[in-house]
Amino acid sequence: MLNKQYVTALKSIWVKEINRFLRIWVQTIVPPAITMSLYFVIFGNLIGERIGQMNGFSYMAFIVPGLIMMSVITNSYSNVASSFFSAKFQRNIEELLVAPVPNYLIIWGYVGGGVARGLMVGLIVTLVSLFFVDLHIYNIAVLIASVLCTSILFSIGGLLNAIFAKTFDDISIIPTFVLTPLTYLGGVFYSISLLPDFWQGVSHFNPVFYMINAFRYGFLGVSDVPILWSFCVIGVFIVIGYALVSILLKKGAGIRS
């Protein structure tokens, strides 16, 4: 159980992080909705009619879960990366580190803000998708668990990026050269069953594939790999990421140096 002071500290970080992205909602909430709407129109309505069905579903219905998850991943990651690095740049993170607040509360405070933005954008994109396709939920427990765990994982990833970043340019390198390719190659627009055997094997080394796969199963009930595998992969990466962040904060890496 957390004592009252710790609960207050955690809530304060959460409120600060949520207020931060809500104050500039035109930059943080609206653009993903517009971008995903363009995906729905171009890939779903225009190209989807020519592709036909995929795994027994219309192409639009098939790609919607992947596009929702893509928006959750991107916003969870970028929220924490930009927020924590800004705190480093403005030198106010030091005040938090010297306060009587355990590092794990700082981690979950920032992660909570990233999760809040990721889930909020994901919900908005889901509502937008209803204008293009009728969504049916196959397994709500898998749906909620997969999107929540994925948002937590990439919020932790954003925190790792921010710890190592030395300039504002550094927080855009990973999303541009790592996150975006992994997401696009994670099965957002296709089923890996369409790929040759070699590339199917390569896809299994992409962690984003398991996240999108689990989320799609929650909507459609179709899966390219066992759902348990997907959650195991996500869980392992969360544990590893959290352990790394904890060690780095304890050492003051990227902050005190």
PDB file of C-alpha atoms in Angstrom:
ATOM      1  CA  MET A   1       0.000   0.000   0.000  1.00  0.00           C
ATOM      2  CA  LEU A   2       1.206   3.524  -0.825  1.00  0.00           C
ATOM      3  CA  ASN A   3       1.189   6.058   1.964  1.00  0.00           C
ATOM      4  CA  LYS A   4      -0.770   9.273   1.580  1.00  0.00           C
ATOM      5  CA  GLN A   5       2.239  11.355   0.527  1.00  0.00           C
ATOM      6  CA  TYR A   6       3.145   8.906  -2.218  1.00  0.00           C
ATOM      7  CA  VAL A   7      -0.421   8.807  -3.505  1.00  0.00           C
ATOM      8  CA  THR A   8      -0.481  12.600  -3.617  1.00  0.00           C
ATOM      9  CA  ALA A   9       2.842  12.676  -5.466  1.00  0.00           C
ATOM     10  CA  LEU A  10       1.682  10.127  -8.031  1.00  0.00           C
ATOM     11  CA  LYS A  11      -1.606  11.948  -8.619  1.00  0.00           C
ATOM     12  CA  SER A  12       0.243  15.248  -8.981  1.00  0.00           C
ATOM     13  CA  ILE A  13       2.492  13.872 -11.723  1.00  0.00           C
ATOM     14  CA  TRP A  14      -0.489  12.305 -13.493  1.00  0.00           C
ATOM     15  CA  VAL A  15      -2.505  15.526 -13.370  1.00  0.00           C
ATOM     16  CA  LYS A  16       0.470  17.562 -14.578  1.00  0.00           C
ATOM     17  CA  GLU A  17       1.092  15.194 -17.490  1.00  0.00           C
ATOM     18  CA  ILE A  18      -2.563  15.038 -18.526  1.00  0.00           C
ATOM     19  CA  ASN A  19      -3.015  18.808 -18.280  1.00  0.00           C
ATOM     20  CA  ARG A  20       0.133  19.211 -20.344  1.00  0.00           C
ATOM     21  CA  PHE A  21      -1.223  17.497 -23.461  1.00  0.00           C
ATOM     22  CA  LEU A  22      -4.790  18.722 -22.960  1.00  0.00           C
ATOM     23  CA  ARG A  23      -3.650  22.361 -22.937  1.00  0.00           C
ATOM     24  CA  ILE A  24      -2.329  21.912 -26.466  1.00  0.00           C
ATOM     25  CA  TRP A  25      -5.029  19.497 -27.649  1.00  0.00           C
ATOM     26  CA  VAL A  26      -4.987  21.029 -31.124  1.00  0.00           C
ATOM     27  CA  GLN A  27      -1.432  19.702 -31.495  1.00  0.00           C
ATOM     28  CA  THR A  28      -1.727  16.462 -29.521  1.00  0.00           C
ATOM     29  CA  ILE A  29      -5.262  15.135 -30.029  1.00  0.00           C
ATOM     30  CA  VAL A  30      -6.587  16.499 -33.315  1.00  0.00           C
ATOM     31  CA  PRO A  31      -3.721  15.638 -35.754  1.00  0.00           C
ATOM     32  CA  PRO A  32      -3.846  11.845 -35.099  1.00  0.00           C
ATOM     33  CA  ALA A  33      -7.597  11.832 -35.744  1.00  0.00           C
ATOM     34  CA  ILE A  34      -7.125  13.686 -39.041  1.00  0.00           C
ATOM     35  CA  THR A  35      -4.226  11.450 -40.095  1.00  0.00           C
ATOM     36  CA  MET A  36      -6.134   8.253 -39.358  1.00  0.00           C
ATOM     37  CA  SER A  37      -9.182   9.596 -41.218  1.00  0.00           C
ATOM     38  CA  LEU A  38      -6.988   9.954 -44.297  1.00  0.00           C
ATOM     39  CA  TYR A  39      -5.797   6.367 -43.841  1.00  0.00           C
ATOM     40  CA  PHE A  40      -9.407   5.206 -43.609  1.00  0.00           C
ATOM     41  CA  VAL A  41     -10.357   7.061 -46.781  1.00  0.00           C
ATOM     42  CA  ILE A  42      -7.309   6.150 -48.874  1.00  0.00           C
ATOM     43  CA  PHE A  43      -6.492   2.624 -47.730  1.00  0.00           C
ATOM     44  CA  GLY A  44      -9.942   1.583 -46.603  1.00  0.00           C
ATOM     45  CA  ASN A  45     -12.444   3.037 -49.007  1.00  0.00           C
ATOM     46  CA  LEU A  46     -10.375   3.593 -52.144  1.00  0.00           C
ATOM     47  CA  ILE A  47      -7.757   0.823 -52.114  1.00  0.00           C
ATOM     48  CA  GLY A  48      -9.778  -1.558 -49.954  1.00  0.00           C
ATOM     49  CA  GLU A  49     -12.499  -1.934 -52.572  1.00  0.00           C
ATOM     50  CA  ARG A  50      -9.931  -3.301 -55.004  1.00  0.00           C
ATOM     51  CA  ILE A  51      -8.277  -5.616 -52.487  1.00  0.00           C
ATOM     52  CA  GLY A  52     -11.521  -7.195 -51.313  1.00  0.00           C
ATOM     53  CA  GLN A  53     -11.504  -9.391 -48.218  1.00  0.00           C
ATOM     54  CA  MET A  54      -8.632 -10.343 -45.942  1.00  0.00           C
ATOM     55  CA  ASN A  55      -8.916 -13.246 -43.491  1.00  0.00           C
ATOM     56  CA  GLY A  56     -12.654 -13.302 -44.127  1.00  0.00           C
ATOM     57  CA  PHE A  57     -13.260  -9.615 -43.372  1.00  0.00           C
ATOM     58  CA  SER A  58     -13.500  -6.506 -45.512  1.00  0.00           C
ATOM     59  CA  TYR A  59     -10.141  -4.805 -45.906  1.00  0.00           C
ATOM     60  CA  MET A  60     -11.386  -1.756 -44.001  1.00  0.00           C
ATOM     61  CA  ALA A  61     -12.512  -3.858 -41.034  1.00  0.00           C
ATOM     62  CA  PHE A  62      -9.165  -5.663 -41.075  1.00  0.00           C
ATOM     63  CA  ILE A  63      -6.929  -2.574 -40.994  1.00  0.00           C
ATOM     64  CA  VAL A  64      -8.942  -0.522 -38.483  1.00  0.00           C
ATOM     65  CA  PRO A  65      -7.547  -2.332 -35.382  1.00  0.00           C
ATOM     66  CA  GLY A  66      -4.008  -1.885 -36.690  1.00  0.00           C
ATOM     67  CA  LEU A  67      -4.526   1.818 -37.343  1.00  0.00           C
ATOM     68  CA  ILE A  68      -6.013   2.342 -33.883  1.00  0.00           C
ATOM     69  CA  MET A  69      -3.066   0.559 -32.293  1.00  0.00           C
ATOM     70  CA  MET A  70      -0.634   2.566 -34.416  1.00  0.00           C
ATOM     71  CA  SER A  71      -2.081   5.810 -33.051  1.00  0.00           C
ATOM     72  CA  VAL A  72      -1.904   4.481 -29.484  1.00  0.00           C
ATOM     73  CA  ILE A  73       1.745   3.434 -29.893  1.00  0.00           C
ATOM     74  CA  THR A  74       2.835   6.725 -31.462  1.00  0.00           C
ATOM     75  CA  ASN A  75       1.104   8.992 -28.962  1.00  0.00           C
ATOM     76  CA  SER A  76       2.028   7.011 -25.849  1.00  0.00           C
ATOM     77  CA  TYR A  77       5.665   7.082 -26.903  1.00  0.00           C
ATOM     78  CA  SER A  78       5.889  10.692 -28.006  1.00  0.00           C
ATOM     79  CA  ASN A  79       4.038  12.065 -24.980  1.00  0.00           C
ATOM     80  CA  VAL A  80       6.493  10.662 -22.440  1.00  0.00           C
ATOM     81  CA  ALA A  81       9.580  11.262 -24.585  1.00  0.00           C
ATOM     82  CA  SER A  82       8.803  14.943 -25.144  1.00  0.00           C
ATOM     83  CA  SER A  83       7.550  15.584 -21.601  1.00  0.00           C
ATOM     84  CA  PHE A  84      10.484  14.020 -19.745  1.00  0.00           C
ATOM     85  CA  PHE A  85      13.073  15.540 -22.064  1.00  0.00           C
ATOM     86  CA  SER A  86      11.459  18.968 -21.664  1.00  0.00           C
ATOM     87  CA  ALA A  87      11.745  18.536 -17.889  1.00  0.00           C
ATOM     88  CA  LYS A  88      15.448  17.678 -18.351  1.00  0.00           C
ATOM     89  CA  PHE A  89      16.002  20.616 -20.691  1.00  0.00           C
ATOM     90  CA  GLN A  90      14.322  23.084 -18.320  1.00  0.00           C
ATOM     91  CA  ARG A  91      16.231  21.570 -15.371  1.00  0.00           C
ATOM     92  CA  ASN A  92      13.058  21.024 -13.313  1.00  0.00           C
ATOM     93  CA  ILE A  93      13.415  17.232 -13.337  1.00  0.00           C
ATOM     94  CA  GLU A  94      16.134  17.678 -10.722  1.00  0.00           C
ATOM     95  CA  GLU A  95      13.587  19.081  -8.286  1.00  0.00           C
ATOM     96  CA  LEU A  96      11.520  15.920  -8.680  1.00  0.00           C
ATOM     97  CA  LEU A  97      14.534  13.648  -8.254  1.00  0.00           C
ATOM     98  CA  VAL A  98      15.653  15.293  -5.005  1.00  0.00           C
ATOM     99  CA  ALA A  99      12.120  15.243  -3.589  1.00  0.00           C
ATOM    100  CA  PRO A 100      11.224  12.387  -1.196  1.00  0.00           C
ATOM    101  CA  VAL A 101       9.539  10.505  -4.029  1.00  0.00           C
ATOM    102  CA  PRO A 102      10.694   6.982  -5.025  1.00  0.00           C
ATOM    103  CA  ASN A 103      11.855   6.527  -8.593  1.00  0.00           C
ATOM    104  CA  TYR A 104       9.104   4.015  -9.300  1.00  0.00           C
ATOM    105  CA  LEU A 105       6.497   6.719  -8.632  1.00  0.00           C
ATOM    106  CA  ILE A 106       8.235   9.051 -11.065  1.00  0.00           C
ATOM    107  CA  ILE A 107       8.255   6.292 -13.676  1.00  0.00           C
ATOM    108  CA  TRP A 108       4.588   5.404 -13.263  1.00  0.00           C
ATOM    109  CA  GLY A 109       3.655   9.068 -13.100  1.00  0.00           C
ATOM    110  CA  TYR A 110       5.106   9.754 -16.536  1.00  0.00           C
ATOM    111  CA  VAL A 111       3.926   6.395 -17.887  1.00  0.00           C
ATOM    112  CA  GLY A 112       0.418   7.183 -16.649  1.00  0.00           C
ATOM    113  CA  GLY A 113       0.423  10.417 -18.627  1.00  0.00           C
ATOM    114  CA  GLY A 114       1.560   8.590 -21.755  1.00  0.00           C
ATOM    115  CA  VAL A 115      -1.095   5.928 -21.305  1.00  0.00           C
ATOM    116  CA  ALA A 116      -3.774   8.578 -20.813  1.00  0.00           C
ATOM    117  CA  ARG A 117      -2.887  10.313 -24.072  1.00  0.00           C
ATOM    118  CA  GLY A 118      -2.480   7.045 -25.978  1.00  0.00           C
ATOM    119  CA  LEU A 119      -5.840   5.698 -24.866  1.00  0.00           C
ATOM    120  CA  MET A 120      -7.592   9.019 -25.443  1.00  0.00           C
ATOM    121  CA  VAL A 121      -6.282   9.264 -29.002  1.00  0.00           C
ATOM    122  CA  GLY A 122      -7.082   5.576 -29.560  1.00  0.00           C
ATOM    123  CA  LEU A 123     -10.670   6.156 -28.438  1.00  0.00           C
ATOM    124  CA  ILE A 124     -11.036   9.165 -30.733  1.00  0.00           C
ATOM    125  CA  VAL A 125      -9.643   7.223 -33.698  1.00  0.00           C
ATOM    126  CA  THR A 126     -12.035   4.370 -32.882  1.00  0.00           C
ATOM    127  CA  LEU A 127     -14.980   6.773 -32.911  1.00  0.00           C
ATOM    128  CA  VAL A 128     -13.805   8.229 -36.220  1.00  0.00           C
ATOM    129  CA  SER A 129     -13.555   4.722 -37.696  1.00  0.00           C
ATOM    130  CA  LEU A 130     -17.255   4.167 -36.993  1.00  0.00           C
ATOM    131  CA  PHE A 131     -18.010   6.572 -39.833  1.00  0.00           C
ATOM    132  CA  PHE A 132     -16.281   4.154 -42.211  1.00  0.00           C
ATOM    133  CA  VAL A 133     -16.967   0.653 -40.874  1.00  0.00           C
ATOM    134  CA  ASP A 134     -19.154  -1.194 -38.380  1.00  0.00           C
ATOM    135  CA  LEU A 135     -16.929  -2.455 -35.581  1.00  0.00           C
ATOM    136  CA  HIS A 136     -17.773  -5.589 -33.621  1.00  0.00           C
ATOM    137  CA  ILE A 137     -15.900  -6.626 -30.496  1.00  0.00           C
ATOM    138  CA  TYR A 138     -15.043 -10.321 -30.304  1.00  0.00           C
ATOM    139  CA  ASN A 139     -13.273 -10.380 -26.920  1.00  0.00           C
ATOM    140  CA  ILE A 140     -13.338  -7.174 -24.870  1.00  0.00           C
ATOM    141  CA  ALA A 141     -10.932  -8.526 -22.216  1.00  0.00           C
ATOM    142  CA  VAL A 142      -8.217  -9.188 -24.805  1.00  0.00           C
ATOM    143  CA  LEU A 143      -8.987  -5.847 -26.445  1.00  0.00           C
ATOM    144  CA  ILE A 144      -8.550  -3.822 -23.255  1.00  0.00           C
ATOM    145  CA  ALA A 145      -5.555  -5.801 -21.998  1.00  0.00           C
ATOM    146  CA  SER A 146      -3.666  -5.556 -25.291  1.00  0.00           C
ATOM    147  CA  VAL A 147      -4.144  -1.819 -25.786  1.00  0.00           C
ATOM    148  CA  LEU A 148      -3.358  -1.047 -22.142  1.00  0.00           C
ATOM    149  CA  CYS A 149      -0.204  -3.179 -22.050  1.00  0.00           C
ATOM    150  CA  THR A 150       0.999  -1.800 -25.376  1.00  0.00           C
ATOM    151  CA  SER A 151       0.451   1.774 -24.219  1.00  0.00           C
ATOM    152  CA  ILE A 152       2.396   1.068 -21.024  1.00  0.00           C
ATOM    153  CA  LEU A 153       5.249  -0.520 -22.977  1.00  0.00           C
ATOM    154  CA  PHE A 154       5.691   2.372 -25.387  1.00  0.00           C
ATOM    155  CA  SER A 155       5.325   4.939 -22.624  1.00  0.00           C
ATOM    156  CA  ILE A 156       8.267   3.222 -20.944  1.00  0.00           C
ATOM    157  CA  GLY A 157      10.050   3.251 -24.301  1.00  0.00           C
ATOM    158  CA  GLY A 158       9.476   6.990 -24.585  1.00  0.00           C
ATOM    159  CA  LEU A 159      10.956   7.456 -21.136  1.00  0.00           C
ATOM    160  CA  LEU A 160      14.053   5.487 -22.139  1.00  0.00           C
ATOM    161  CA  ASN A 161      14.442   7.649 -25.239  1.00  0.00           C
ATOM    162  CA  ALA A 162      14.129  10.827 -23.174  1.00  0.00           C
ATOM    163  CA  ILE A 163      16.722   9.672 -20.629  1.00  0.00           C
ATOM    164  CA  PHE A 164      19.344   9.136 -23.322  1.00  0.00           C
ATOM    165  CA  ALA A 165      18.376  12.147 -25.471  1.00  0.00           C
ATOM    166  CA  LYS A 166      20.681  15.163 -25.377  1.00  0.00           C
ATOM    167  CA  THR A 167      18.835  17.367 -27.870  1.00  0.00           C
ATOM    168  CA  PHE A 168      15.261  17.696 -29.089  1.00  0.00           C
ATOM    169  CA  ASP A 169      16.352  16.055 -32.335  1.00  0.00           C
ATOM    170  CA  ASP A 170      17.283  12.918 -30.407  1.00  0.00           C
ATOM    171  CA  ILE A 171      13.696  12.280 -29.349  1.00  0.00           C
ATOM    172  CA  SER A 172      12.612  12.099 -32.993  1.00  0.00           C
ATOM    173  CA  ILE A 173      15.285   9.659 -34.178  1.00  0.00           C
ATOM    174  CA  ILE A 174      13.804   6.509 -32.613  1.00  0.00           C
ATOM    175  CA  PRO A 175      10.209   7.186 -33.755  1.00  0.00           C
ATOM    176  CA  THR A 176      11.392   7.976 -37.282  1.00  0.00           C
ATOM    177  CA  PHE A 177      13.937   5.237 -37.881  1.00  0.00           C
ATOM    178  CA  VAL A 178      12.750   2.475 -35.533  1.00  0.00           C
ATOM    179  CA  LEU A 179       9.187   2.888 -34.336  1.00  0.00           C
ATOM    180  CA  THR A 180       7.558   3.794 -37.653  1.00  0.00           C
ATOM    181  CA  PRO A 181       9.180   0.964 -39.686  1.00  0.00           C
ATOM    182  CA  LEU A 182       8.352  -1.616 -36.991  1.00  0.00           C
ATOM    183  CA  THR A 183       4.746  -0.428 -36.879  1.00  0.00           C
ATOM    184  CA  TYR A 184       4.226  -0.466 -40.642  1.00  0.00           C
ATOM    185  CA  LEU A 185       5.875  -3.884 -40.884  1.00  0.00           C
ATOM    186  CA  GLY A 186       3.897  -5.192 -37.901  1.00  0.00           C
ATOM    187  CA  GLY A 187       0.851  -6.229 -39.906  1.00  0.00           C
ATOM    188  CA  VAL A 188      -1.184  -3.023 -39.826  1.00  0.00           C
ATOM    189  CA  PHE A 189      -2.122  -3.270 -43.504  1.00  0.00           C
ATOM    190  CA  TYR A 190      -1.786  -6.988 -44.138  1.00  0.00           C
ATOM    191  CA  SER A 191      -1.829 -10.457 -42.649  1.00  0.00           C
ATOM    192  CA  ILE A 192       1.591 -12.084 -42.429  1.00  0.00           C
ATOM    193  CA  SER A 193       0.006 -15.251 -43.847  1.00  0.00           C
ATOM    194  CA  LEU A 194       0.276 -13.498 -47.220  1.00  0.00           C
ATOM    195  CA  LEU A 195       4.046 -13.272 -46.927  1.00  0.00           C
ATOM    196  CA  PRO A 196       6.580 -15.878 -48.090  1.00  0.00           C
ATOM    197  CA  ASP A 197       7.785 -18.245 -45.380  1.00  0.00           C
ATOM    198  CA  PHE A 198      11.056 -16.369 -44.895  1.00  0.00           C
ATOM    199  CA  TRP A 199       9.375 -13.017 -44.291  1.00  0.00           C
ATOM    200  CA  GLN A 200       6.781 -14.617 -42.040  1.00  0.00           C
ATOM    201  CA  GLY A 201       9.670 -15.806 -39.889  1.00  0.00           C
ATOM    202  CA  VAL A 202      11.218 -12.331 -39.908  1.00  0.00           C
ATOM    203  CA  SER A 203       7.890 -10.808 -38.844  1.00  0.00           C
ATOM    204  CA  HIS A 204       7.924 -12.944 -35.704  1.00  0.00           C
ATOM    205  CA  PHE A 205      10.970 -10.984 -34.520  1.00  0.00           C
ATOM    206  CA  ASN A 206       8.998  -7.736 -34.695  1.00  0.00           C
ATOM    207  CA  PRO A 207       7.460  -7.078 -31.235  1.00  0.00           C
ATOM    208  CA  VAL A 208       4.892  -4.663 -32.678  1.00  0.00           C
ATOM    209  CA  PHE A 209       3.439  -7.542 -34.703  1.00  0.00           C
ATOM    210  CA  TYR A 210       2.348  -9.313 -31.504  1.00  0.00           C
ATOM    211  CA  MET A 211       0.666  -6.182 -30.155  1.00  0.00           C
ATOM    212  CA  ILE A 212      -1.318  -5.508 -33.299  1.00  0.00           C
ATOM    213  CA  ASN A 213      -2.149  -9.198 -33.583  1.00  0.00           C
ATOM    214  CA  ALA A 214      -3.603  -9.330 -30.048  1.00  0.00           C
ATOM    215  CA  PHE A 215      -5.575  -6.125 -30.539  1.00  0.00           C
ATOM    216  CA  ARG A 216      -6.989  -7.333 -33.856  1.00  0.00           C
ATOM    217  CA  TYR A 217      -8.022 -10.581 -32.190  1.00  0.00           C
ATOM    218  CA  GLY A 218      -9.992  -8.570 -29.642  1.00  0.00           C
ATOM    219  CA  PHE A 219     -11.995  -7.021 -32.485  1.00  0.00           C
ATOM    220  CA  LEU A 220     -12.192  -9.731 -35.122  1.00  0.00           C
ATOM    221  CA  GLY A 221     -11.307 -13.004 -33.397  1.00  0.00           C
ATOM    222  CA  VAL A 222      -8.557 -13.821 -35.908  1.00  0.00           C
ATOM    223  CA  SER A 223      -4.911 -14.287 -34.994  1.00  0.00           C
ATOM    224  CA  ASP A 224      -1.694 -15.155 -36.811  1.00  0.00           C
ATOM    225  CA  VAL A 225      -0.079 -16.450 -33.600  1.00  0.00           C
ATOM    226  CA  PRO A 226      -1.454 -17.759 -30.287  1.00  0.00           C
ATOM    227  CA  ILE A 227      -2.739 -14.871 -28.155  1.00  0.00           C
ATOM    228  CA  LEU A 228      -0.787 -16.114 -25.136  1.00  0.00           C
ATOM    229  CA  TRP A 229       2.436 -15.642 -27.104  1.00  0.00           C
ATOM    230  CA  SER A 230       1.481 -12.055 -27.856  1.00  0.00           C
ATOM    231  CA  PHE A 231       0.932 -11.204 -24.206  1.00  0.00           C
ATOM    232  CA  CYS A 232       4.113 -13.009 -23.166  1.00  0.00           C
ATOM    233  CA  VAL A 233       6.161 -10.933 -25.621  1.00  0.00           C
ATOM    234  CA  ILE A 234       4.538  -7.700 -24.443  1.00  0.00           C
ATOM    235  CA  GLY A 235       5.039  -8.651 -20.799  1.00  0.00           C
ATOM    236  CA  VAL A 236       8.716  -9.491 -21.272  1.00  0.00           C
ATOM    237  CA  PHE A 237       9.409  -6.160 -22.968  1.00  0.00           C
ATOM    238  CA  ILE A 238       7.561  -4.248 -20.234  1.00  0.00           C
ATOM    239  CA  VAL A 239       9.640  -5.930 -17.525  1.00  0.00           C
ATOM    240  CA  ILE A 240      12.908  -5.317 -19.385  1.00  0.00           C
ATOM    241  CA  GLY A 241      12.038  -1.711 -20.178  1.00  0.00           C
ATOM    242  CA  TYR A 242      10.931  -0.954 -16.629  1.00  0.00           C
ATOM    243  CA  ALA A 243      14.095  -2.515 -15.188  1.00  0.00           C
ATOM    244  CA  LEU A 244      16.299  -0.437 -17.509  1.00  0.00           C
ATOM    245  CA  VAL A 245      14.504   2.804 -16.666  1.00  0.00           C
ATOM    246  CA  SER A 246      14.746   2.059 -12.935  1.00  0.00           C
ATOM    247  CA  ILE A 247      18.493   1.412 -13.152  1.00  0.00           C
ATOM    248  CA  LEU A 248      19.136   4.508 -15.263  1.00  0.00           C
ATOM    249  CA  LEU A 249      17.158   6.805 -12.961  1.00  0.00           C
ATOM    250  CA  LYS A 250      18.930   5.383  -9.929  1.00  0.00           C
ATOM    251  CA  LYS A 251      22.291   6.124 -11.543  1.00  0.00           C
ATOM    252  CA  GLY A 252      21.142   9.525 -12.767  1.00  0.00           C
ATOM    253  CA  ALA A 253      22.066   8.621 -16.338  1.00  0.00           C
ATOM    254  CA  GLY A 254      21.416  11.452 -18.763  1.00  0.00           C
ATOM    255  CA  ILE A 255      20.377  13.723 -15.888  1.00  0.00           C
ATOM    256  CA  ARG A 256      23.222  14.234 -13.449  1.00  0.00           C
ATOM    257  CA  SER A 257      25.944  13.760 -16.039  1.00  0.00           C
TER     258      SER A 257
END
